[in-house]
Amino acid sequence: MDAPVFMNRELSWLKFNKRVLEEAERTDVPLCERMNFLSIYQSNLDEFFMVRVGTLTDQRELNPSMTDNKTNMTAEEQIRAILKEVQILNTQKEAVYADVLDELKEQHVRIVDFKKIDEEESKRLKQYFDVEIAPLLSPMIVGARQPFPFMKNKEIYAAAVLEKSQGKDQIGLIPCSSDVFPRLIPVSNSQSDEHLYILSEELILHFLPSVFDDYKVLGKSLIRVTRNADIDSDALYDEDLDYREFMADLMKKRRRLQPIRLELSRELDEKVIRAFCNEFQIEEDSVFRNNTPLDLSFFGEIRDLLRQKSDLFYTKKPVRKSEQFLPGMKILPQIKDKDKLLAYPFDSMKTFISMLEEAANDPQVISIKITLYRVAKQSKIIEALIDAAQNGKDVFALCELKARFDEENNIAMSRRLEEAGVTVVYGVTGYKVHSKLCLITKIVDGQPEYYTQIGTGNYNENTARFYTDFCLMTSNRAIAQDAIQVFQAIAMDETVHETKSLLVAPNCLQNKVIAMIDDEITKASAGQNAYIGIKINSLTDKKIIDELIRASQAGVKIDMVVRGICCLIPGVAGYTDNIRVISIVGRLLEHSRIYIFGAGEEKKVYISSADFMTRNTLRRVEVGAPVLDSDLKKQILWMFDKMIHDNCQAKKLGSDGNYSKVSGGDKKINSQEIFYTMPDFAPVQAMSKQSAAPANREAAAASDKRITNLNSNRRRKPANPVADFFENLFKRNR
């Protein structure tokens, strides 16, 4: 395709991180939130280098002629373009950082160096260094008999070029990271309202000559190395090994991978830079000179210091209990009566946790099955699953050990579950299990009842407070039958090949999405109204992109909310004229996925765990679910409409490949703020509650009569007839 309708994935991601940085730049954003966005920008960029640039670096060595399938750029060309763009972004970051420091001064907080303090303060810091810090340091000299030490990923070191009388120049290194002394060191012990701090690494760098007192210091700088963290665990795995122990060992290996970026806080002699580059086997354009601290995580401590000043933070929003559930009633009977939908973080996750706790203590519940990708370290969800297992339920948990950077937590969590009697599996060979799927089975009057939950976000109480996500709960039997197939396939290390209701990657999602796009193309070609609405985090799947281009050319109107990477450029004449793309970056991380196909009453609405990325659609186990309840469908469509018309946090992707602020309209629409109250949607909520209440009360009362006190033996097993029934049921479904 000759028209410029594709954008390189990596450069598109950098545009997303630029939008994060622009939130830190906004003066209408509270100061402490600006600091948070600045920290997120840096941590995002660190991970980008560790994963994406790491992957490209490997590709450049192993297959230099390979190109990406959209812009035909080689790995070398992509790396060059990335490094050039990051240098530009660094300049913008430095300006934002300086502006934030100026704003902090108005709050009587200052980050200083030795150029900005008086002689008395300098003496106090020297005494502090000598007593509190110097004894804890581990200085190193690099020479003929002292090889270059291993430098830990993302940790800060003070580096110096040293000269000894009648000797060869050498390099001195001092690790600056420590859990013993604080990162922010008070400069003055006065009782004034002024809070002056110096960063511990700056203090170490300043007094570095006193550590290497036998040498003349010719130059010094703080340095920080970023290492490749991209490991293909499936390619390395030996089937004779214990998979969990293999992953634990892999985490250790990852910490020692090849450096791909070097950051400096000061200028150093070119020959010293070349020496570092030779040691790390990186090129000089991968060296970045920063006029900001090399690690901005200390902003978290400053935010804590200013916590009492509420005007410096976003206004706290109350998390509501969903009005779809009647208080004081059992949850499962209410789901049986009518499908339910939670929208995090506007609705509390406690409702879902209560459902699990209720199931764990319901004698009629015989099994709980769940896929776990990222969970909180102190997880009530894990506690509920453990309780269920100890109460004799058949609990099955897929614990995905390849959840990047959460592997260690997942390994520890899987051990806890196994010790409690939960059946734990670790994934499907060749695929990550990224789905958010839970299936609860009850036996009532000898018949099975199924309660299926499908989500767009992780079973994580912490992230549910600032990630926007959906949680659909239904007793629909067709959906449950597909969910049973998914869990059976996972248990047998297989993938599902056919589904009736759910969209399930890797075999039954991309093809079904393309089929629904084709349906809209057919309608448009016949002169009928056709529409596609998509909300995802990233768009890179070329087969889906090509199909969306065909749909636009056929006259299908397409609205897309794509938070991050978007490899499709909208508004290109003759190709993507009918496609509109916006990105929303705000106080909450947009994480929910919505697929809408059709116009008017014929609209099909799905929620899903899958972005439109090839890794999601073809290389992961993902699950999307139809929203069948008319009230819930209206709610999602209403929310999507607010997002697509957001003119406060949204930025529009133009035909030139750049993002610009959405403007226009007499009324300000900040979708995230609106969703905390959902005032315009109240009539539908009330209607749903009113229509469901009588049946819910009757079902809940009936359930209460059936439920008896639990046996005091918390490790009892289900009665044999029930176990036999369940086993036969699964045999029939195979």
Coordinates of C-alpha atoms in Angstrom, one line a residue, residues 137-657:
L137 CA 30.2 2.3 50.5
S138 CA 31.9 -0.3 48.4
P139 CA 34.3 1.6 46.1
M140 CA 36.0 -0.3 43.2
I141 CA 38.9 0.4 40.9
V142 CA 38.9 -0.9 37.4
G143 CA 42.4 -1.8 36.2
A144 CA 44.6 -4.6 34.8
R145 CA 44.0 -6.8 37.8
Q146 CA 40.5 -5.6 38.6
P147 CA 38.1 -6.4 35.8
F148 CA 35.1 -4.2 35.2
P149 CA 32.5 -5.1 37.8
F150 CA 29.0 -6.1 36.9
M151 CA 26.7 -3.1 37.0
K152 CA 23.1 -3.8 38.1
N153 CA 20.2 -2.9 35.9
K154 CA 18.9 0.7 36.5
E155 CA 21.0 1.3 39.6
I156 CA 23.1 4.4 40.0
Y157 CA 26.9 4.5 40.3
A158 CA 29.3 7.3 40.9
A159 CA 32.1 7.0 38.3
A160 CA 35.4 8.8 38.2
V161 CA 38.4 9.1 36.0
L162 CA 41.4 8.7 38.3
E163 CA 45.0 9.5 37.9
K164 CA 47.8 8.2 40.2
S165 CA 51.2 9.8 40.1
Q166 CA 53.3 8.2 37.3
G167 CA 50.5 5.8 36.6
K168 CA 47.8 5.1 34.0
D169 CA 44.4 6.6 34.2
Q170 CA 41.9 4.3 35.9
I171 CA 38.1 4.3 36.5
G172 CA 36.7 4.3 40.0
L173 CA 33.1 3.2 40.7
I174 CA 30.9 3.5 43.8
P175 CA 27.5 1.9 43.9
C176 CA 25.0 4.6 45.2
S177 CA 21.9 2.5 45.7
S178 CA 21.3 1.4 49.3
D179 CA 18.4 0.4 51.5
V180 CA 20.3 1.7 54.5
F181 CA 20.7 5.4 53.9
P182 CA 17.8 7.5 52.5
R183 CA 17.7 8.8 48.9
L184 CA 16.6 12.3 50.0
I185 CA 19.0 13.7 52.6
P186 CA 18.0 16.8 54.5
V187 CA 20.5 19.6 54.0
S188 CA 19.5 21.8 56.9
N189 CA 18.3 20.9 60.4
S190 CA 16.7 24.3 60.9
Q191 CA 13.2 24.6 62.2
S192 CA 12.0 26.7 59.3
D193 CA 9.2 25.7 56.9
E194 CA 11.8 25.3 54.2
H195 CA 12.6 21.7 53.3
L196 CA 16.0 21.4 51.5
Y197 CA 17.2 18.0 50.3
I198 CA 20.1 16.7 48.3
L199 CA 20.0 13.3 46.6
S200 CA 22.3 10.7 48.2
E201 CA 24.0 10.0 44.8
E202 CA 24.9 13.7 44.4
L203 CA 26.3 13.7 47.9
I204 CA 28.5 10.6 47.2
L205 CA 29.6 12.1 43.8
H206 CA 30.6 15.4 45.5
F207 CA 32.7 13.7 48.2
L208 CA 34.1 11.0 45.8
P209 CA 37.6 12.5 45.9
S210 CA 37.8 11.8 49.6
V211 CA 37.0 8.1 48.9
F212 CA 39.7 7.9 46.3
D213 CA 42.1 10.1 48.2
D214 CA 45.2 8.5 46.7
Y215 CA 44.2 9.7 43.3
K216 CA 43.6 12.8 41.4
V217 CA 40.1 13.0 40.0
L218 CA 40.1 14.1 36.4
G219 CA 36.4 13.8 35.8
K220 CA 33.3 12.4 37.4
S221 CA 29.7 11.6 36.7
L222 CA 26.8 9.6 37.9
I223 CA 26.0 6.7 35.5
R224 CA 23.1 4.3 35.1
V225 CA 22.9 1.2 32.8
T226 CA 19.7 -0.2 31.3
R227 CA 19.9 -3.9 30.4
N228 CA 18.0 -6.0 27.9
A229 CA 15.2 -7.8 29.8
D230 CA 13.6 -9.6 26.8
I231 CA 14.0 -13.4 27.3
D232 CA 12.0 -16.0 25.3
S233 CA 11.2 -18.4 28.1
D234 CA 9.6 -20.9 25.8
A235 CA 12.6 -21.1 23.6
L236 CA 14.9 -21.8 26.6
Y237 CA 12.7 -24.2 28.5
D238 CA 13.7 -27.8 28.9
E239 CA 10.6 -29.9 29.5
D240 CA 12.6 -32.1 32.0
L241 CA 12.9 -29.1 34.3
D242 CA 10.4 -28.0 36.9
Y243 CA 8.7 -25.0 35.2
R244 CA 8.3 -22.9 38.3
E245 CA 11.9 -23.3 39.3
F246 CA 13.0 -22.7 35.7
M247 CA 11.2 -19.4 35.7
A248 CA 12.8 -18.4 39.1
D249 CA 16.2 -19.1 37.6
L250 CA 15.3 -17.2 34.5
M251 CA 14.6 -14.1 36.6
K252 CA 18.2 -14.2 37.9
K253 CA 19.5 -14.5 34.4
R254 CA 17.5 -11.5 33.2
R255 CA 19.2 -9.2 35.6
R256 CA 22.6 -10.0 33.9
L257 CA 21.6 -9.5 30.3
Q258 CA 23.4 -7.2 27.8
P259 CA 23.4 -3.4 28.5
I260 CA 21.5 -1.4 25.8
R261 CA 21.6 2.2 27.2
L262 CA 24.0 4.2 29.3
E263 CA 22.9 7.4 31.0
L264 CA 25.2 10.1 32.5
S265 CA 24.6 13.1 34.7
R266 CA 27.8 14.9 33.7
E267 CA 30.1 15.3 30.7
L268 CA 33.0 12.9 30.6
D269 CA 36.0 12.8 28.3
E270 CA 35.2 11.1 24.9
K271 CA 37.8 8.4 25.4
V272 CA 36.2 7.5 28.7
I273 CA 32.8 7.3 27.0
R274 CA 34.4 5.0 24.4
A275 CA 35.8 2.9 27.1
F276 CA 32.4 2.4 28.7
C277 CA 30.9 1.7 25.3
N278 CA 33.5 -0.9 24.6
E279 CA 32.9 -2.5 27.9
F280 CA 29.1 -2.6 27.5
Q281 CA 29.3 -3.3 23.8
I282 CA 27.0 -0.4 22.9
E283 CA 27.4 2.4 20.4
E284 CA 27.9 6.0 21.4
D285 CA 24.5 7.1 20.3
S286 CA 23.1 4.9 23.0
V287 CA 24.7 7.1 25.6
F288 CA 22.4 9.8 27.0
R289 CA 23.5 12.9 28.9
N290 CA 20.8 14.0 31.4
N291 CA 20.2 17.3 33.1
T292 CA 17.8 15.6 35.5
P293 CA 18.4 12.9 38.1
L294 CA 18.9 9.5 36.6
D295 CA 16.0 8.0 38.7
L296 CA 12.9 10.1 39.5
S297 CA 11.4 7.7 41.9
F298 CA 12.3 10.0 44.8
F299 CA 9.2 12.1 43.7
G300 CA 7.2 9.5 45.6
E301 CA 8.8 10.6 48.9
I302 CA 8.1 14.2 48.1
R303 CA 4.5 13.4 47.4
D304 CA 4.3 11.7 50.8
L305 CA 5.8 14.9 52.4
L306 CA 3.1 17.0 50.8
R307 CA 0.2 14.5 51.4
Q308 CA -1.6 16.9 53.7
K309 CA -1.9 19.5 51.0
S310 CA -5.0 18.2 49.2
D311 CA -4.9 20.9 46.6
L312 CA -1.7 19.4 45.2
F313 CA -3.4 16.1 44.4
Y314 CA -6.4 15.1 42.3
T315 CA -9.6 15.4 44.4
K316 CA -10.4 12.1 45.9
K317 CA -13.3 10.3 44.4
P318 CA -15.6 8.0 46.3
V319 CA -15.8 4.5 45.0
R320 CA -19.4 3.4 45.0
K321 CA -21.0 0.1 45.6
S322 CA -22.7 -1.0 42.4
E323 CA -26.4 -0.1 42.4
Q324 CA -27.0 -3.2 40.3
F325 CA -26.7 -5.3 43.5
L326 CA -29.1 -5.1 46.4
P327 CA -27.4 -4.7 49.7
G328 CA -27.7 -7.5 52.2
M329 CA -28.6 -10.1 49.6
K330 CA -26.5 -13.0 48.3
I331 CA -24.6 -12.1 45.1
L332 CA -24.9 -15.3 43.1
P333 CA -28.7 -15.4 43.1
Q334 CA -28.7 -11.8 41.9
I335 CA -26.4 -12.7 39.0
K336 CA -28.7 -15.7 38.2
D337 CA -31.6 -13.3 37.9
K338 CA -29.9 -10.7 35.7
D339 CA -26.4 -10.2 34.3
K340 CA -24.3 -7.7 36.2
L341 CA -21.5 -5.3 35.2
L342 CA -18.9 -3.6 37.3
A343 CA -16.9 -0.7 35.9
Y344 CA -13.6 -0.2 37.8
P345 CA -12.5 2.0 39.6
F346 CA -15.9 3.7 39.6
D347 CA -17.5 0.6 41.1
S348 CA -15.7 -1.2 44.0
M349 CA -14.0 -4.5 43.3
K350 CA -15.2 -5.6 46.7
T351 CA -18.4 -6.9 45.1
F352 CA -16.4 -9.4 43.0
I353 CA -14.4 -10.4 46.0
S354 CA -17.6 -10.9 48.0
M355 CA -18.8 -13.1 45.2
L356 CA -15.7 -15.3 45.5
E357 CA -16.0 -15.3 49.3
E358 CA -19.6 -16.3 49.1
A359 CA -18.8 -19.1 46.7
A360 CA -16.0 -20.3 49.0
N361 CA -18.5 -20.8 51.8
D362 CA -21.5 -22.0 49.9
P363 CA -22.0 -25.8 50.4
Q364 CA -23.7 -26.0 47.0
V365 CA -20.7 -24.6 45.2
I366 CA -18.5 -27.5 44.1
S367 CA -15.8 -25.8 42.0
I368 CA -14.1 -22.5 41.2
K369 CA -11.9 -22.1 38.2
I370 CA -9.9 -19.0 37.5
T371 CA -7.0 -17.6 35.3
L372 CA -4.5 -15.4 37.2
Y373 CA -2.1 -13.1 35.4
R374 CA -1.2 -10.3 37.9
V375 CA -2.5 -10.3 41.4
A376 CA -1.9 -8.0 44.4
K377 CA 0.8 -9.0 46.9
Q378 CA -1.7 -9.0 49.7
S379 CA -4.6 -10.5 47.7
K380 CA -8.0 -11.1 49.1
I381 CA -8.8 -13.0 45.9
I382 CA -6.1 -15.5 46.7
E383 CA -7.4 -15.7 50.3
A384 CA -10.9 -16.5 49.0
L385 CA -9.5 -19.3 46.7
I386 CA -7.5 -20.7 49.6
D387 CA -10.6 -20.7 51.8
A388 CA -12.6 -22.4 49.0
A389 CA -10.0 -25.2 48.7
Q390 CA -9.9 -25.7 52.5
N391 CA -13.7 -25.9 52.5
G392 CA -13.5 -28.8 50.1
K393 CA -14.2 -27.1 46.8
D394 CA -12.4 -28.2 43.6
V395 CA -10.3 -25.1 43.0
F396 CA -8.4 -24.8 39.7
A397 CA -6.0 -21.8 39.1
L398 CA -4.0 -21.0 36.1
C399 CA -1.0 -19.0 37.4
E400 CA 0.7 -17.3 34.4
L401 CA 4.4 -17.2 35.4
K402 CA 5.3 -15.3 32.3
A403 CA 3.5 -12.1 33.4
R404 CA 6.5 -9.8 32.7
F405 CA 8.1 -8.3 35.8
D406 CA 5.5 -10.0 38.0
E407 CA 7.0 -13.4 37.7
E408 CA 8.5 -13.5 41.2
N409 CA 5.2 -12.5 42.8
N410 CA 3.3 -15.1 40.8
I411 CA 5.8 -17.8 41.7
A412 CA 5.3 -17.1 45.4
M413 CA 1.5 -16.9 45.0
S414 CA 1.4 -20.3 43.1
R415 CA 3.2 -21.9 46.0
R416 CA 0.7 -20.6 48.5
L417 CA -2.2 -21.9 46.4
E418 CA -0.6 -25.4 46.0
E419 CA 0.0 -25.6 49.7
A420 CA -3.7 -24.9 50.4
G421 CA -4.8 -27.7 48.0
V422 CA -5.5 -25.7 44.9
T423 CA -4.8 -27.4 41.6
V424 CA -2.3 -25.1 39.9
V425 CA -1.1 -25.1 36.3
Y426 CA 1.4 -22.6 34.9
G427 CA 0.3 -21.9 31.4
V428 CA -0.1 -23.4 27.9
T429 CA 3.0 -24.3 26.0
G430 CA 3.8 -21.6 23.5
Y431 CA 1.2 -19.2 24.7
K432 CA 0.7 -16.7 27.6
V433 CA -2.7 -17.0 29.3
H434 CA -3.8 -13.4 29.6
S435 CA -7.5 -14.0 29.9
K436 CA -9.5 -12.8 32.9
L437 CA -11.9 -15.7 33.3
C438 CA -13.6 -17.2 36.4
L439 CA -16.2 -20.0 36.5
I440 CA -18.2 -21.0 39.6
T441 CA -20.2 -24.2 39.5
K442 CA -23.1 -25.0 41.9
I443 CA -25.3 -28.1 42.2
V444 CA -28.9 -27.1 43.1
D445 CA -31.5 -29.8 43.3
G446 CA -29.2 -32.1 41.4
Q447 CA -28.7 -29.7 38.5
P448 CA -25.6 -27.6 37.7
E449 CA -25.7 -23.8 37.8
Y450 CA -22.9 -21.9 36.3
Y451 CA -21.7 -18.4 37.1
T452 CA -19.1 -17.0 34.7
Q453 CA -17.1 -13.8 35.2
I454 CA -15.2 -12.3 32.3
G455 CA -13.0 -9.2 32.8
T456 CA -10.9 -6.8 30.9
G457 CA -8.4 -6.3 33.8
N458 CA -6.5 -8.4 36.2
Y459 CA -7.7 -9.8 39.5
N460 CA -5.8 -7.2 41.4
E461 CA -7.3 -5.0 44.1
N462 CA -4.5 -2.4 43.8
T463 CA -4.7 -1.8 40.1
A464 CA -8.5 -1.8 40.2
R465 CA -8.3 1.5 42.0
F466 CA -6.7 3.3 39.1
Y467 CA -7.1 1.1 36.0
T468 CA -10.4 1.5 34.1
D469 CA -11.8 -2.0 33.5
F470 CA -15.0 -4.0 33.1
C471 CA -16.1 -7.1 35.0
L472 CA -19.1 -9.0 33.5
M473 CA -20.9 -11.6 35.6
T474 CA -23.5 -13.8 34.1
S475 CA -25.3 -17.1 34.5
N476 CA -25.7 -17.6 30.8
R477 CA -25.3 -21.3 30.0
A478 CA -23.9 -20.8 26.5
I479 CA -21.2 -18.6 27.8
A480 CA -20.5 -21.1 30.6
Q481 CA -20.1 -23.9 28.2
D482 CA -17.5 -22.0 26.3
A483 CA -15.7 -21.2 29.6
I484 CA -15.8 -24.9 30.5
Q485 CA -14.0 -25.6 27.2
V486 CA -11.4 -23.0 27.9
F487 CA -10.5 -24.5 31.3
Q488 CA -10.5 -28.0 30.0
A489 CA -8.1 -27.0 27.2
I490 CA -5.8 -25.2 29.7
A491 CA -5.8 -28.2 32.0
M492 CA -4.7 -30.4 29.0
D493 CA -2.1 -27.9 27.7
E494 CA -4.2 -27.1 24.7
T495 CA -6.1 -24.2 23.1
V496 CA -9.8 -24.0 22.2
H497 CA -10.5 -24.4 18.5
E498 CA -14.2 -23.5 18.3
T499 CA -16.6 -21.4 20.4
K500 CA -20.2 -20.4 20.2
S501 CA -20.5 -17.3 22.4
L502 CA -17.0 -16.3 23.6
L503 CA -14.2 -14.9 21.6
V504 CA -11.2 -17.0 22.6
A505 CA -7.6 -16.4 21.2
P506 CA -5.5 -17.8 19.7
N507 CA -8.0 -19.6 17.4
C508 CA -11.4 -17.9 17.8
L509 CA -10.8 -14.2 18.3
Q510 CA -9.0 -12.6 15.4
N511 CA -11.0 -14.5 12.8
K512 CA -14.3 -13.7 14.5
V513 CA -13.4 -10.0 14.8
I514 CA -12.6 -9.9 11.1
A515 CA -15.8 -11.7 10.2
M516 CA -17.8 -9.0 12.1
I517 CA -15.9 -6.3 10.3
D518 CA -16.8 -8.0 7.0
D519 CA -20.4 -8.0 8.1
E520 CA -20.2 -4.2 8.4
I521 CA -18.5 -3.9 5.0
T522 CA -21.4 -5.9 3.5
K523 CA -24.0 -3.6 5.1
A524 CA -22.2 -0.5 3.9
S525 CA -21.8 -1.9 0.4
A526 CA -25.6 -2.4 0.3
G527 CA -26.2 1.1 1.4
Q528 CA -27.2 0.3 5.0
N529 CA -25.9 2.0 8.1
A530 CA -22.7 0.4 9.2
Y531 CA -20.6 1.2 12.3
I532 CA -17.6 -0.1 14.2
G533 CA -16.5 1.2 17.6
I534 CA -13.3 0.0 19.3
K535 CA -11.7 0.8 22.6
I536 CA -8.3 -0.9 23.1
N537 CA -4.8 -0.1 24.5
S538 CA -2.9 -0.9 21.4
L539 CA -3.5 -1.5 17.7
T540 CA -0.7 -3.4 15.8
D541 CA -2.4 -6.5 14.3
K542 CA -1.9 -6.0 10.5
K543 CA -4.7 -8.4 9.5
I544 CA -7.2 -6.4 11.5
I545 CA -5.7 -3.1 10.4
D546 CA -6.0 -4.1 6.8
E547 CA -9.6 -5.1 7.4
L548 CA -10.4 -1.7 9.0
I549 CA -8.9 0.1 6.0
R550 CA -11.2 -2.0 3.7
A551 CA -14.2 -1.1 6.0
S552 CA -13.3 2.6 5.8
Q553 CA -13.1 2.4 2.0
A554 CA -16.5 0.8 1.9
G555 CA -18.0 3.6 3.9
V556 CA -18.2 2.1 7.4
K557 CA -17.9 4.8 10.1
I558 CA -15.2 3.8 12.6
D559 CA -14.6 5.4 16.0
M560 CA -11.5 4.2 17.9
V561 CA -10.2 5.0 21.4
V562 CA -6.6 3.7 21.4
R563 CA -4.7 4.6 24.5
G564 CA -1.2 3.7 23.4
I565 CA 0.3 2.2 20.2
C566 CA -1.7 2.9 17.1
C567 CA -0.1 1.7 13.8
L568 CA -3.0 2.9 11.7
I569 CA -3.1 6.5 10.6
P570 CA -6.7 7.8 10.2
G571 CA -8.0 10.4 7.9
V572 CA -5.9 9.5 4.8
A573 CA -7.8 10.3 1.7
G574 CA -9.1 7.2 -0.1
Y575 CA -8.0 4.9 2.6
T576 CA -8.9 5.8 6.2
D577 CA -11.3 8.8 5.6
N578 CA -14.0 7.2 7.8
I579 CA -11.7 6.4 10.7
R580 CA -11.3 8.6 13.8
V581 CA -8.7 7.8 16.4
I582 CA -8.4 9.4 19.8
S583 CA -6.2 8.6 22.8
I584 CA -7.2 9.4 26.4
V585 CA -4.4 9.9 29.0
G586 CA -5.5 11.1 32.4
R587 CA -5.6 10.4 36.1
L588 CA -6.7 6.8 35.4
L589 CA -5.0 4.3 33.2
E590 CA -7.4 3.5 30.4
H591 CA -7.3 -0.3 30.3
S592 CA -10.8 -1.6 29.3
R593 CA -11.4 -3.1 25.9
I594 CA -14.7 -2.7 24.1
Y595 CA -15.7 -4.0 20.6
I596 CA -18.8 -2.6 19.0
F597 CA -20.2 -3.8 15.6
G598 CA -23.4 -2.6 14.0
A599 CA -25.6 0.4 14.0
G600 CA -28.9 1.0 15.8
E601 CA -30.6 -1.9 17.6
E602 CA -28.4 -4.4 15.8
K603 CA -25.3 -3.4 17.7
K604 CA -23.2 -6.2 19.0
V605 CA -21.1 -5.3 22.1
Y606 CA -18.2 -7.2 23.5
I607 CA -15.8 -6.7 26.4
S608 CA -12.4 -8.4 26.2
S609 CA -9.0 -8.9 27.7
A610 CA -7.4 -8.6 24.2
D611 CA -5.9 -5.6 22.5
F612 CA -5.7 -5.8 18.7
M613 CA -2.0 -6.8 18.8
T614 CA -0.8 -10.0 17.1
R615 CA 0.7 -11.1 20.4
N616 CA -2.8 -10.9 21.9
T617 CA -4.8 -12.3 19.0
L618 CA -2.5 -15.1 17.9
R619 CA 0.0 -15.8 20.7
R620 CA -2.0 -15.6 23.9
V621 CA -5.1 -17.2 25.4
E622 CA -7.5 -14.2 25.6
V623 CA -11.3 -14.1 26.2
G624 CA -13.9 -11.7 25.0
A625 CA -17.6 -11.9 25.9
P626 CA -20.8 -10.6 24.4
V627 CA -22.8 -8.2 26.5
L628 CA -26.3 -9.6 26.1
D629 CA -28.3 -7.8 28.7
S630 CA -29.9 -4.7 27.1
D631 CA -29.3 -2.4 30.1
L632 CA -25.7 -3.3 30.4
K633 CA -25.2 -2.9 26.7
K634 CA -26.8 0.6 27.0
Q635 CA -24.4 1.4 29.8
I636 CA -21.3 0.5 27.8
L637 CA -22.5 2.3 24.7
W638 CA -23.2 5.4 26.8
M639 CA -19.7 5.2 28.3
F640 CA -18.1 4.7 24.9
D641 CA -20.0 7.7 23.6
K642 CA -18.6 9.9 26.4
M643 CA -15.1 8.7 25.7
I644 CA -15.3 9.3 22.0
H645 CA -16.5 12.9 22.7
D646 CA -14.0 13.6 25.5
N647 CA -12.5 17.1 24.9
C648 CA -10.5 17.4 28.2
Q649 CA -8.1 14.5 28.3
A650 CA -8.4 13.2 24.7
K651 CA -5.9 13.8 21.9
K652 CA -6.8 13.2 18.3
L653 CA -4.5 11.3 15.9
G654 CA -4.2 13.3 12.6
S655 CA -3.5 12.2 9.1
D656 CA 0.1 13.5 9.5
G657 CA 0.7 10.9 12.3

